[in-house]
Amino acid sequence: MPSTLIAEVDTWGAANDAIRSEAIRRLVELGLTVGAKQKQTTAVTADRAKELASKTIDSLTADVANNDEKASRKRRLIKGPEEFQEARVDRPKAKGK
């Protein structure tokens, strides 16, 4: 390894409480995960994301007294801006839609 790269590994190792051999191992592991494909979102994780988004939106509209206004704001936030509503040609349509 070039001395400059060894110095960078040592610096990273010092910042992450690792000796050189452990720093190299951890950096290699990190490097191998960068190019890995992201796994597909499952229905369970998608439902969990929707639930978390719903709770966050509810907390953001907590100061609104009118329940109809809360529901309207939530619909607008979930639906998103018009430019986000265009059909994506790079993805297949979801089943049942």
Short mmCIF file of C-alpha atoms in Angstrom, two decimals:
data_model
loop_
_atom_site.label_atom_id
_atom_site.label_comp_id
_atom_site.label_asym_id
_atom_site.label_seq_id
_atom_site.Cartn_x
_atom_site.Cartn_y
_atom_site.Cartn_z
CA MET A 1 0.00 0.00 0.00
CA PRO A 2 1.23 3.51 -0.69
CA SER A 3 2.35 5.37 2.43
CA THR A 4 -0.33 8.04 1.91
CA LEU A 5 -3.05 5.38 1.95
CA ILE A 6 -1.56 3.78 5.07
CA ALA A 7 -1.60 7.20 6.74
CA GLU A 8 -5.27 7.67 5.81
CA VAL A 9 -6.13 4.20 7.18
CA ASP A 10 -4.26 4.99 10.40
CA THR A 11 -6.07 8.32 10.73
CA TRP A 12 -9.44 6.61 10.16
CA GLY A 13 -8.48 3.90 12.65
CA ALA A 14 -7.53 6.45 15.31
CA ALA A 15 -10.83 8.28 14.82
CA ASN A 16 -12.75 4.98 15.06
CA ASP A 17 -10.76 3.39 17.88
CA ALA A 18 -9.24 0.65 15.71
CA ILE A 19 -5.71 -0.56 15.13
CA ARG A 20 -4.49 -0.68 11.53
CA SER A 21 -5.50 -4.31 10.83
CA GLU A 22 -8.98 -3.80 12.27
CA ALA A 23 -9.34 -0.49 10.44
CA ILE A 24 -8.47 -2.19 7.14
CA ARG A 25 -10.96 -5.00 7.81
CA ARG A 26 -13.75 -2.57 8.71
CA LEU A 27 -13.03 -0.32 5.74
CA VAL A 28 -13.09 -3.30 3.38
CA GLU A 29 -16.43 -4.40 4.86
CA LEU A 30 -17.79 -0.89 4.39
CA GLY A 31 -16.49 -0.77 0.84
CA LEU A 32 -18.15 -4.06 -0.03
CA THR A 33 -21.54 -2.83 1.16
CA VAL A 34 -21.39 0.36 -0.92
CA GLY A 35 -21.72 -1.48 -4.22
CA ALA A 36 -24.28 -3.99 -2.93
CA LYS A 37 -27.78 -3.76 -4.33
CA GLN A 38 -30.41 -2.41 -2.02
CA LYS A 39 -32.96 -5.07 -1.18
CA GLN A 40 -36.51 -4.50 -2.33
CA THR A 41 -38.90 -2.87 0.08
CA THR A 42 -41.30 -5.41 1.51
CA ALA A 43 -44.93 -4.73 2.20
CA VAL A 44 -44.18 -4.81 5.93
CA THR A 45 -41.49 -2.12 5.70
CA ALA A 46 -43.66 -0.04 3.38
CA ASP A 47 -46.55 -0.24 5.85
CA ARG A 48 -44.23 0.69 8.70
CA ALA A 49 -42.95 3.69 6.72
CA LYS A 50 -46.54 4.82 6.07
CA GLU A 51 -47.36 4.48 9.76
CA LEU A 52 -44.31 6.50 10.81
CA ALA A 53 -45.06 9.17 8.20
CA SER A 54 -48.65 9.38 9.40
CA LYS A 55 -47.56 9.84 13.04
CA THR A 56 -45.04 12.50 12.04
CA ILE A 57 -47.62 14.40 10.01
CA ASP A 58 -50.07 14.19 12.92
CA SER A 59 -47.45 15.67 15.26
CA LEU A 60 -46.77 18.50 12.79
CA THR A 61 -50.45 19.42 12.67
CA ALA A 62 -51.02 19.14 16.42
CA ASP A 63 -51.55 22.91 16.75
CA VAL A 64 -54.44 22.90 14.25
CA ALA A 65 -57.74 22.95 16.09
CA ASN A 66 -59.96 21.83 13.22
CA ASN A 67 -59.90 18.08 12.44
CA ASP A 68 -61.00 18.74 8.83
CA GLU A 69 -58.00 21.04 8.34
CA LYS A 70 -55.69 18.37 9.83
CA ALA A 71 -57.04 15.76 7.43
CA SER A 72 -56.71 18.15 4.49
CA ARG A 73 -53.09 18.97 5.34
CA LYS A 74 -52.28 15.30 5.81
CA ARG A 75 -53.77 14.41 2.39
CA ARG A 76 -51.75 17.19 0.73
CA LEU A 77 -48.54 16.04 2.42
CA ILE A 78 -49.08 12.38 1.53
CA LYS A 79 -50.16 13.11 -2.03
CA GLY A 80 -47.20 15.44 -2.54
CA PRO A 81 -46.62 18.22 -5.05
CA GLU A 82 -48.04 17.86 -8.57
CA GLU A 83 -44.59 17.35 -10.10
CA PHE A 84 -44.19 14.23 -7.92
CA GLN A 85 -47.51 12.79 -9.10
CA GLU A 86 -46.42 12.15 -12.68
CA ALA A 87 -46.23 8.51 -13.64
CA ARG A 88 -42.74 7.07 -13.39
CA VAL A 89 -41.81 5.36 -16.63
CA ASP A 90 -38.75 3.70 -15.09
CA ARG A 91 -40.83 1.63 -12.67
CA PRO A 92 -43.59 -0.88 -13.35
CA LYS A 93 -47.05 -0.04 -12.13
CA ALA A 94 -47.97 -1.38 -8.71
CA LYS A 95 -50.37 -4.33 -8.73
CA GLY A 96 -53.97 -3.36 -8.20
CA LYS A 97 -53.53 0.29 -9.23
#
